[in-house]
GROMACS .gro file of C-alpha atoms in nm:
model
  426
    1MET     CA    1  -1.910   4.354   2.621
    2ASN     CA    2  -2.013   4.279   3.036
    3LYS     CA    3  -1.750   4.062   3.229
    4THR     CA    4  -1.904   3.732   3.196
    5SER     CA    5  -1.959   3.776   2.828
    6LEU     CA    6  -1.513   3.815   2.833
    7ILE     CA    7  -1.428   3.543   3.054
    8GLY     CA    8  -1.598   3.320   2.831
    9ARG     CA    9  -1.424   3.417   2.593
   10CYS     CA   10  -1.140   3.431   2.726
   11ALA     CA   11  -1.182   3.011   2.827
   12VAL     CA   12  -1.283   2.958   2.460
   13VAL     CA   13  -0.870   3.135   2.345
   14CYS     CA   14  -0.708   2.950   2.633
   15LEU     CA   15  -0.893   2.598   2.509
   16LEU     CA   16  -0.809   2.672   2.126
   17PHE     CA   17  -0.480   2.744   2.181
   18MET     CA   18  -0.312   2.612   2.458
   19GLY     CA   19  -0.464   2.279   2.521
   20THR     CA   20  -0.664   2.051   2.778
   21GLN     CA   21  -0.543   1.751   3.006
   22CYS     CA   22  -0.741   1.547   2.742
   23GLU     CA   23  -0.576   1.255   2.511
   24LEU     CA   24  -0.668   1.491   2.139
   25PHE     CA   25  -0.422   1.578   1.986
   26ALA     CA   26  -0.508   1.590   1.590
   27TRP     CA   27  -0.858   1.662   1.448
   28GLY     CA   28  -1.164   1.811   1.633
   29GLN     CA   29  -1.398   1.932   1.448
   30GLY     CA   30  -1.243   1.807   1.143
   31HIS     CA   31  -1.311   1.417   1.228
   32ARG     CA   32  -1.721   1.517   1.141
   33LYS     CA   33  -1.634   1.737   0.865
   34ILE     CA   34  -1.402   1.403   0.690
   35ARG     CA   35  -1.635   1.179   0.750
   36GLU     CA   36  -1.955   1.332   0.649
   37TRP     CA   37  -1.769   1.428   0.364
   38ALA     CA   38  -1.660   1.112   0.279
   39VAL     CA   39  -1.985   0.908   0.355
   40LYS     CA   40  -2.194   1.168   0.138
   41ARG     CA   41  -1.971   1.029  -0.172
   42LEU     CA   42  -2.017   0.685  -0.142
   43PRO     CA   43  -2.191   0.500  -0.411
   44GLU     CA   44  -2.563   0.453  -0.386
   45TRP     CA   45  -2.591   0.138  -0.285
   46GLN     CA   46  -2.320   0.153  -0.002
   47ARG     CA   47  -2.580   0.425   0.122
   48LYS     CA   48  -2.885   0.157   0.077
   49ALA     CA   49  -2.742  -0.123   0.221
   50VAL     CA   50  -2.578   0.043   0.516
   51GLY     CA   51  -2.845   0.272   0.597
   52GLU     CA   52  -2.875   0.660   0.607
   53GLY     CA   53  -2.874   0.578   1.010
   54HIS     CA   54  -2.586   0.388   1.078
   55LEU     CA   55  -2.418   0.558   0.832
   56ARG     CA   56  -2.531   0.877   1.016
   57ARG     CA   57  -2.428   0.710   1.317
   58LEU     CA   58  -2.029   0.599   1.148
   59CYS     CA   59  -2.004   1.015   1.095
   60VAL     CA   60  -2.141   1.103   1.514
   61GLU     CA   61  -2.141   0.941   1.757
   62TYR     CA   62  -1.864   0.670   1.695
   63LYS     CA   63  -1.601   0.960   1.484
   64SER     CA   64  -1.393   0.928   1.836
   65LEU     CA   65  -1.480   0.623   2.050
   66GLN     CA   66  -1.101   0.589   2.080
   67ASP     CA   67  -1.067   0.916   2.219
   68GLN     CA   68  -1.381   0.822   2.478
   69HIS     CA   69  -1.186   0.518   2.538
   70ALA     CA   70  -0.788   0.676   2.600
   71GLY     CA   71  -0.739   0.618   2.964
   72GLY     CA   72  -0.945   0.365   3.049
   73LYS     CA   73  -1.150   0.605   3.086
   74ALA     CA   74  -1.453   0.331   2.869
   75PRO     CA   75  -1.420   0.026   2.929
   76HIS     CA   76  -1.742  -0.135   2.745
   77LEU     CA   77  -1.587  -0.011   2.447
   78ASP     CA   78  -1.241  -0.253   2.539
   79PRO     CA   79  -1.395  -0.454   2.235
   80TYR     CA   80  -1.376  -0.226   1.952
   81CYS     CA   81  -1.047  -0.017   2.052
   82LYS     CA   82  -0.836  -0.319   2.200
   83VAL     CA   83  -0.633  -0.524   1.932
   84PRO     CA   84  -0.617  -0.880   1.996
   85ASP     CA   85  -0.212  -0.950   2.104
   86VAL     CA   86  -0.108  -0.619   1.962
   87ARG     CA   87   0.004  -0.310   2.097
   88LEU     CA   88  -0.037  -0.013   1.897
   89SER     CA   89  -0.176   0.342   1.920
   90LEU     CA   90  -0.470   0.415   1.752
   91HIS     CA   91  -0.400   0.770   1.694
   92ASP     CA   92  -0.028   0.681   1.533
   93VAL     CA   93   0.128   0.583   1.186
   94ASN     CA   94   0.267   0.234   1.388
   95GLY     CA   95   0.514   0.025   1.256
   96PRO     CA   96   0.427  -0.189   0.904
   97GLU     CA   97   0.386  -0.504   1.073
   98VAL     CA   98   0.201  -0.353   1.355
   99SER     CA   99  -0.027  -0.202   1.143
  100ALA     CA  100  -0.107  -0.481   0.951
  101LYS     CA  101  -0.172  -0.696   1.193
  102ALA     CA  102  -0.473  -0.428   1.313
  103ALA     CA  103  -0.630  -0.341   1.040
  104LEU     CA  104  -0.634  -0.693   0.895
  105TRP     CA  105  -0.816  -0.722   1.208
  106TYR     CA  106  -1.030  -0.391   1.172
  107LEU     CA  107  -1.092  -0.479   0.784
  108ASP     CA  108  -1.184  -0.868   0.936
  109GLN     CA  109  -1.396  -0.690   1.202
  110VAL     CA  110  -1.638  -0.496   1.034
  111VAL     CA  111  -1.697  -0.768   0.743
  112ASP     CA  112  -1.787  -1.007   0.983
  113HIS     CA  113  -2.002  -0.840   1.153
  114ILE     CA  114  -2.216  -0.642   0.863
  115ARG     CA  115  -2.183  -1.012   0.775
  116GLU     CA  116  -2.342  -1.154   1.049
  117GLY     CA  117  -2.665  -0.862   1.026
  118ASP     CA  118  -2.487  -0.592   1.320
  119THR     CA  119  -2.391  -0.345   1.129
  120ASP     CA  120  -2.469  -0.117   1.454
  121ALA     CA  121  -2.100  -0.322   1.576
  122ALA     CA  122  -1.951  -0.310   1.195
  123MET     CA  123  -2.011   0.074   1.237
  124LYS     CA  124  -1.800   0.086   1.525
  125PHE     CA  125  -1.529  -0.079   1.407
  126LEU     CA  126  -1.534   0.108   1.104
  127GLY     CA  127  -1.507   0.428   1.275
  128VAL     CA  128  -1.228   0.352   1.529
  129LEU     CA  129  -1.051   0.268   1.172
  130CYS     CA  130  -1.120   0.584   1.002
  131HIS     CA  131  -1.054   0.776   1.321
  132TRP     CA  132  -0.701   0.615   1.313
  133HIS     CA  133  -0.664   0.738   0.919
  134GLU     CA  134  -0.783   1.081   1.021
  135ASP     CA  135  -0.533   1.136   1.343
  136PRO     CA  136  -0.222   1.164   1.105
  137GLY     CA  137  -0.392   1.363   0.831
  138CYS     CA  138  -0.424   1.681   1.111
  139PRO     CA  139  -0.150   1.934   1.088
  140SER     CA  140  -0.028   1.829   1.439
  141ALA     CA  141   0.139   1.644   1.703
  142HIS     CA  142   0.045   1.387   1.518
  143SER     CA  143   0.176   1.423   1.217
  144SER     CA  144   0.490   1.671   1.321
  145PRO     CA  145   0.837   1.568   1.197
  146ILE     CA  146   0.962   1.791   1.530
  147ASN     CA  147   0.872   1.821   1.840
  148GLU     CA  148   0.697   2.178   2.025
  149ALA     CA  149   1.022   2.330   2.110
  150GLN     CA  150   1.221   2.269   1.768
  151LEU     CA  151   0.886   2.439   1.595
  152LYS     CA  152   0.886   2.748   1.802
  153ILE     CA  153   1.258   2.760   1.781
  154LEU     CA  154   1.207   2.760   1.439
  155ILE     CA  155   0.896   3.017   1.457
  156PRO     CA  156   0.922   3.205   1.788
  157PRO     CA  157   0.585   3.298   1.941
  158PRO     CA  158   0.563   3.720   1.937
  159ARG     CA  159   0.544   3.789   2.305
  160ASN     CA  160   0.140   3.841   2.318
  161LYS     CA  161   0.139   3.438   2.185
  162VAL     CA  162   0.409   3.267   2.380
  163ARG     CA  163   0.189   3.097   2.589
  164TYR     CA  164  -0.009   2.966   2.298
  165ASN     CA  165   0.069   2.536   2.189
  166TYR     CA  166   0.184   2.531   1.854
  167LEU     CA  167   0.072   2.127   1.820
  168TYR     CA  168  -0.065   2.015   2.153
  169GLY     CA  169  -0.416   2.015   2.318
  170ALA     CA  170  -0.748   1.978   2.147
  171GLY     CA  171  -0.642   2.022   1.849
  172GLY     CA  172  -0.337   2.304   1.909
  173ILE     CA  173  -0.362   2.559   1.679
  174ALA     CA  174  -0.410   2.242   1.348
  175ASP     CA  175  -0.823   2.221   1.385
  176VAL     CA  176  -0.952   2.602   1.502
  177GLY     CA  177  -1.169   2.855   1.325
  178HIS     CA  178  -1.404   2.826   1.074
  179TYR     CA  179  -1.280   2.626   0.754
  180GLU     CA  180  -1.450   2.373   0.513
  181ILE     CA  181  -1.376   2.126   0.309
  182PRO     CA  182  -1.380   2.203  -0.035
  183ASP     CA  183  -1.691   2.074  -0.279
  184GLU     CA  184  -1.600   1.766  -0.497
  185ASP     CA  185  -1.726   1.486  -0.721
  186TYR     CA  186  -1.510   1.283  -0.610
  187HIS     CA  187  -1.595   0.960  -0.682
  188PRO     CA  188  -1.377   0.648  -0.420
  189LEU     CA  189  -1.138   0.429  -0.510
  190LEU     CA  190  -1.113   0.049  -0.466
  191LEU     CA  191  -0.829   0.005  -0.209
  192GLY     CA  192  -0.750  -0.353  -0.354
  193ARG     CA  193  -0.898  -0.707  -0.466
  194THR     CA  194  -0.797  -0.869  -0.109
  195ARG     CA  195  -0.803  -0.877   0.282
  196GLU     CA  196  -0.447  -0.844   0.187
  197GLU     CA  197  -0.373  -0.566  -0.053
  198ILE     CA  198  -0.613  -0.373   0.073
  199ALA     CA  199  -0.456  -0.368   0.431
  200LEU     CA  200  -0.139  -0.293   0.280
  201ARG     CA  201  -0.250  -0.051   0.080
  202LEU     CA  202  -0.409   0.086   0.454
  203CYS     CA  203  -0.064   0.101   0.602
  204GLN     CA  204   0.097   0.267   0.330
  205ARG     CA  205  -0.176   0.545   0.238
  206GLN     CA  206  -0.167   0.661   0.644
  207ARG     CA  207   0.198   0.731   0.600
  208LEU     CA  208   0.155   0.931   0.294
  209LEU     CA  209  -0.189   1.088   0.481
  210GLU     CA  210   0.096   1.256   0.759
  211ARG     CA  211   0.327   1.333   0.531
  212ASN     CA  212   0.121   1.547   0.364
  213ALA     CA  213   0.020   1.722   0.686
  214ALA     CA  214   0.325   1.751   0.826
  215ALA     CA  215   0.392   1.977   0.506
  216HIS     CA  216   0.107   2.210   0.672
  217ILE     CA  217   0.251   2.282   0.955
  218VAL     CA  218   0.491   2.549   0.882
  219PRO     CA  219   0.261   2.785   0.694
  220LEU     CA  220  -0.028   2.707   0.943
  221VAL     CA  221   0.207   2.834   1.271
  222GLN     CA  222   0.348   3.123   1.104
  223ASP     CA  223   0.016   3.262   0.977
  224MET     CA  224  -0.134   3.163   1.308
  225MET     CA  225   0.153   3.322   1.465
  226CYS     CA  226   0.245   3.634   1.253
  227GLY     CA  227  -0.035   3.698   1.020
  228ASP     CA  228  -0.404   3.722   1.015
  229GLY     CA  229  -0.443   3.352   0.984
  230SER     CA  230  -0.701   3.351   0.705
  231LYS     CA  231  -0.366   3.109   0.588
  232ALA     CA  232  -0.380   2.872   0.808
  233ALA     CA  233  -0.797   2.830   0.756
  234GLN     CA  234  -0.706   2.768   0.370
  235HIS     CA  235  -0.417   2.472   0.487
  236ARG     CA  236  -0.637   2.328   0.779
  237ALA     CA  237  -0.903   2.319   0.456
  238ALA     CA  238  -0.659   2.152   0.247
  239ALA     CA  239  -0.556   1.907   0.472
  240ALA     CA  240  -0.871   1.755   0.572
  241HIS     CA  241  -0.990   1.738   0.170
  242TYR     CA  242  -0.646   1.546   0.117
  243ASN     CA  243  -0.792   1.338   0.458
  244ALA     CA  244  -1.158   1.309   0.365
  245ARG     CA  245  -1.025   1.177   0.006
  246HIS     CA  246  -0.820   0.885   0.145
  247ILE     CA  247  -1.133   0.865   0.388
  248ALA     CA  248  -1.383   0.786   0.086
  249ASP     CA  249  -1.173   0.508  -0.066
  250VAL     CA  250  -1.144   0.324   0.296
  251ILE     CA  251  -1.514   0.316   0.376
  252HIS     CA  252  -1.638   0.243   0.022
  253THR     CA  253  -1.346  -0.024   0.012
  254VAL     CA  254  -1.410  -0.163   0.351
  255LEU     CA  255  -1.767  -0.244   0.256
  256ALA     CA  256  -1.699  -0.322  -0.114
  257PHE     CA  257  -1.527  -0.611   0.091
  258ALA     CA  258  -1.826  -0.700   0.321
  259TYR     CA  259  -2.076  -0.762   0.020
  260ASP     CA  260  -1.849  -0.944  -0.206
  261ARG     CA  261  -1.873  -0.623  -0.486
  262LEU     CA  262  -1.529  -0.549  -0.607
  263GLU     CA  263  -1.511  -0.627  -0.930
  264SER     CA  264  -1.380  -0.275  -1.002
  265VAL     CA  265  -1.089  -0.264  -0.892
  266GLU     CA  266  -0.783  -0.139  -1.116
  267GLN     CA  267  -0.578  -0.417  -1.237
  268GLY     CA  268  -0.156  -0.385  -1.269
  269GLY     CA  269   0.086  -0.300  -1.008
  270GLN     CA  270   0.171  -0.079  -0.793
  271ALA     CA  271   0.469   0.212  -0.893
  272LEU     CA  272   0.704   0.225  -0.672
  273THR     CA  273   0.718   0.570  -0.647
  274ALA     CA  274   0.380   0.577  -0.458
  275TRP     CA  275   0.489   0.417  -0.187
  276LEU     CA  276   0.687   0.592   0.132
  277PRO     CA  277   1.073   0.396   0.138
  278ASP     CA  278   1.192   0.319   0.511
  279PRO     CA  279   1.375   0.582   0.662
  280VAL     CA  280   1.695   0.648   0.539
  281ARG     CA  281   1.986   0.556   0.775
  282LYS     CA  282   2.228   0.536   0.550
  283ARG     CA  283   2.452   0.814   0.320
  284THR     CA  284   2.643   0.845   0.005
  285GLY     CA  285   2.891   1.052  -0.155
  286HIS     CA  286   2.840   1.386  -0.323
  287PRO     CA  287   2.591   1.493  -0.524
  288TYR     CA  288   2.355   1.255  -0.344
  289TYR     CA  289   2.545   1.312  -0.001
  290VAL     CA  290   2.221   1.506   0.188
  291THR     CA  291   1.915   1.348   0.038
  292GLY     CA  292   2.048   1.006  -0.084
  293PHE     CA  293   1.788   0.930  -0.368
  294LEU     CA  294   1.549   1.193  -0.524
  295VAL     CA  295   1.132   1.046  -0.682
  296ASN     CA  296   1.115   1.151  -1.012
  297GLN     CA  297   1.447   1.275  -1.069
  298ALA     CA  298   1.831   1.300  -1.112
  299MET     CA  299   2.112   1.468  -1.019
  300ASP     CA  300   2.449   1.606  -1.208
  301ALA     CA  301   2.775   1.609  -1.016
  302LYS     CA  302   2.704   2.035  -0.943
  303ARG     CA  303   2.348   1.929  -0.836
  304ASN     CA  304   2.134   2.042  -1.139
  305LEU     CA  305   1.770   1.875  -1.194
  306HIS     CA  306   1.752   1.594  -1.501
  307PRO     CA  307   1.517   1.366  -1.607
  308LEU     CA  308   1.527   0.962  -1.592
  309ARG     CA  309   1.733   0.917  -1.847
  310PHE     CA  310   1.981   0.639  -1.936
  311ALA     CA  311   2.374   0.701  -2.092
  312ASN     CA  312   2.448   0.541  -2.427
  313GLY     CA  313   2.184   0.691  -2.620
  314GLN     CA  314   1.906   0.529  -2.412
  315ALA     CA  315   1.685   0.863  -2.391
  316GLY     CA  316   1.382   0.721  -2.228
  317SER     CA  317   1.101   0.960  -2.218
  318GLU     CA  318   1.121   1.264  -2.017
  319ASN     CA  319   0.819   1.116  -1.794
  320SER     CA  320   1.051   0.859  -1.694
  321THR     CA  321   0.913   0.748  -1.317
  322GLY     CA  322   1.160   0.604  -1.060
  323PHE     CA  323   1.454   0.688  -0.844
  324GLY     CA  324   1.822   0.909  -0.919
  325THR     CA  325   2.077   0.835  -0.694
  326GLY     CA  326   2.398   0.813  -0.609
  327ALA     CA  327   2.623   0.447  -0.480
  328PRO     CA  328   2.684   0.321  -0.283
  329PHE     CA  329   2.320   0.340  -0.156
  330SER     CA  330   1.984   0.106  -0.073
  331ILE     CA  331   1.663   0.204  -0.121
  332ASP     CA  332   1.453  -0.006   0.186
  333TYR     CA  333   1.107  -0.108   0.219
  334THR     CA  334   0.913  -0.316   0.450
  335LEU     CA  335   0.546  -0.476   0.328
  336ALA     CA  336   0.354  -0.608   0.554
  337PRO     CA  337   0.169  -0.831   0.505
  338GLY     CA  338   0.363  -0.993   0.228
  339GLY     CA  339   0.257  -1.205  -0.071
  340VAL     CA  340   0.063  -0.883  -0.265
  341TYR     CA  341   0.322  -0.863  -0.511
  342SER     CA  342   0.540  -1.136  -0.683
  343ARG     CA  343   0.729  -0.974  -0.914
  344PHE     CA  344   0.953  -0.644  -0.948
  345ARG     CA  345   1.021  -0.471  -1.242
  346CYS     CA  346   1.224  -0.182  -1.361
  347SER     CA  347   1.531  -0.090  -1.546
  348VAL     CA  348   1.851   0.056  -1.421
  349GLY     CA  349   2.129   0.150  -1.547
  350LEU     CA  350   2.388   0.498  -1.520
  351HIS     CA  351   2.230   0.881  -1.556
  352GLU     CA  352   2.325   1.036  -1.866
  353THR     CA  353   2.527   1.292  -1.683
  354ALA     CA  354   2.747   1.038  -1.479
  355GLY     CA  355   3.124   1.036  -1.497
  356LYS     CA  356   3.352   0.818  -1.785
  357ASP     CA  357   3.492   0.683  -1.448
  358GLY     CA  358   3.134   0.581  -1.318
  359ALA     CA  359   3.080   0.250  -1.273
  360ILE     CA  360   2.790   0.082  -1.091
  361ALA     CA  361   2.604  -0.255  -1.023
  362PHE     CA  362   2.236  -0.289  -0.907
  363ALA     CA  363   2.081  -0.559  -0.675
  364VAL     CA  364   1.734  -0.655  -0.592
  365VAL     CA  365   1.727  -0.804  -0.236
  366ALA     CA  366   1.440  -0.950  -0.020
  367ASN     CA  367   1.415  -1.041   0.320
  368GLY     CA  368   1.866  -1.074   0.320
  369LYS     CA  369   1.855  -1.277   0.008
  370GLU     CA  370   1.945  -1.152  -0.372
  371LEU     CA  371   1.753  -1.232  -0.604
  372ILE     CA  372   1.949  -0.975  -0.858
  373ARG     CA  373   2.232  -0.874  -0.940
  374THR     CA  374   2.415  -0.711  -1.218
  375LYS     CA  375   2.753  -0.700  -1.361
  376TYR     CA  376   2.914  -0.343  -1.285
  377LEU     CA  377   2.765  -0.133  -1.563
  378ARG     CA  378   2.913   0.177  -1.708
  379ARG     CA  379   2.827   0.497  -1.962
  380SER     CA  380   2.888   0.265  -2.251
  381ASP     CA  381   2.688  -0.023  -2.113
  382SER     CA  382   2.264  -0.007  -2.254
  383GLY     CA  383   1.981  -0.004  -1.968
  384VAL     CA  384   1.947  -0.328  -1.742
  385GLU     CA  385   1.570  -0.514  -1.793
  386ILE     CA  386   1.552  -0.634  -1.452
  387ASP     CA  387   1.258  -0.840  -1.316
  388VAL     CA  388   1.240  -1.089  -1.020
  389ARG     CA  389   0.970  -1.313  -0.860
  390LEU     CA  390   0.943  -1.178  -0.498
  391PRO     CA  391   0.883  -1.434  -0.208
  392SER     CA  392   0.535  -1.538  -0.081
  393VAL     CA  393   0.664  -1.435   0.336
  394PRO     CA  394   0.441  -1.249   0.619
  395VAL     CA  395   0.671  -0.903   0.601
  396LEU     CA  396   0.832  -0.822   0.252
  397LYS     CA  397   1.235  -0.651   0.330
  398LEU     CA  398   1.271  -0.504  -0.030
  399SER     CA  399   1.603  -0.353  -0.089
  400LEU     CA  400   1.730  -0.151  -0.418
  401ILE     CA  401   2.115  -0.176  -0.344
  402THR     CA  402   2.352   0.023  -0.611
  403THR     CA  403   2.716  -0.092  -0.496
  404ALA     CA  404   3.005   0.127  -0.658
  405GLU     CA  405   3.320  -0.025  -0.842
  406ASP     CA  406   3.508   0.255  -0.713
  407PRO     CA  407   3.331   0.446  -0.406
  408ALA     CA  408   3.543   0.790  -0.441
  409GLN     CA  409   3.374   0.839  -0.793
  410SER     CA  410   3.041   0.971  -0.643
  411THR     CA  411   3.026   1.220  -0.898
  412SER     CA  412   3.001   0.979  -1.146
  413ASN     CA  413   2.850   0.692  -0.980
  414LEU     CA  414   2.498   0.858  -1.058
  415ALA     CA  415   2.250   0.615  -1.106
  416VAL     CA  416   1.846   0.553  -1.260
  417TRP     CA  417   1.595   0.312  -1.137
  418ARG     CA  418   1.367   0.385  -1.406
  419ASN     CA  419   0.962   0.242  -1.390
  420PRO     CA  420   0.953  -0.007  -1.100
  421VAL     CA  421   0.685  -0.165  -1.043
  422LEU     CA  422   0.582  -0.408  -0.822
  423GLY     CA  423   0.322  -0.671  -0.968
  424ARG     CA  424   0.013  -0.860  -0.806
  425ALA     CA  425  -0.017  -1.191  -0.715
  426GLU     CA  426  -0.231  -1.376  -0.891
   0.00000   0.00000   0.00000
């Protein structure tokens, strides 16, 4: 190998691992891979309506407009990368209210420009919206629940790799090397029937993307630092695959809304277990003192796991969904925009492994107002059905609250929220 080639290869490695001074902290090659995978799976009528040329620009020229715009380097992109009266990062998951305003604005821009016949501008707005939903799906700085320094303490690099960044730079080690998104006969889903429901689902989906990507960070870093990189490539492909499905849903939904073809949206409500609650800031007693609550299962006093079955012989289905939790505790959600769902339904009661001294009251609170509160339920009581109307407000703050008659009986106060569902507003 000659000296020039060696220097060139070293430069590539440094760029891949050590990062650059630019604002790219997530997918590099992944943006185009994800976008092309998603566009290829759009229904034929959407491909014809938009045109192959416009879809090509969406995948190539308009895949990273906010990266070009970062740092004020491209003021001509201000119309596409600055949301009026909203301060946010178009690379990260933002707060619910900010995300809702931005999602609504981008949805409106795409729809309005398509209906006005300016498809090229519509693809630019759609490109920014897609990139905003691609970055959190990358196992990189956007999705990491810990920072670079903490990660290097948990997984110290070998001596010959101490200079490498794990997360930072143009993708860090999250988007290097060769990987392909698995081929799949995927049919995109429609995310809502109204602009508000679409925006709300986009915000929740984006948080799920971030959580999914975070699960790939540790095994990816371990393999890059201590393995041969083959498993890391599998994790990159898996994260990109999950992300690509979502982007297919995003593009499909926005175009269906723009062309007024939302007739195949699934009916019914949304299972609350498919949503991420607000970060937990409260604690309860043993056995839930570490996790606070569990999804689709419950714990007994010895922290053994069980299905969500009520006491008093109401076993219910082994596959019941919902939450097992201790008391006192609160599971909180912020839904923005509000007004999308008009009812909340579930059944509540003590878990079959709750102790004889357990006594728990269940309450549903919306924006500080108590909508319902049960009496203190005991092991001998049947489960209680809850069906309450939710207020139509711009931002809905929903809390599922358990209150213990005697908080000291934490191993007896084991609660179940079974089959919680948000019902659509008509």
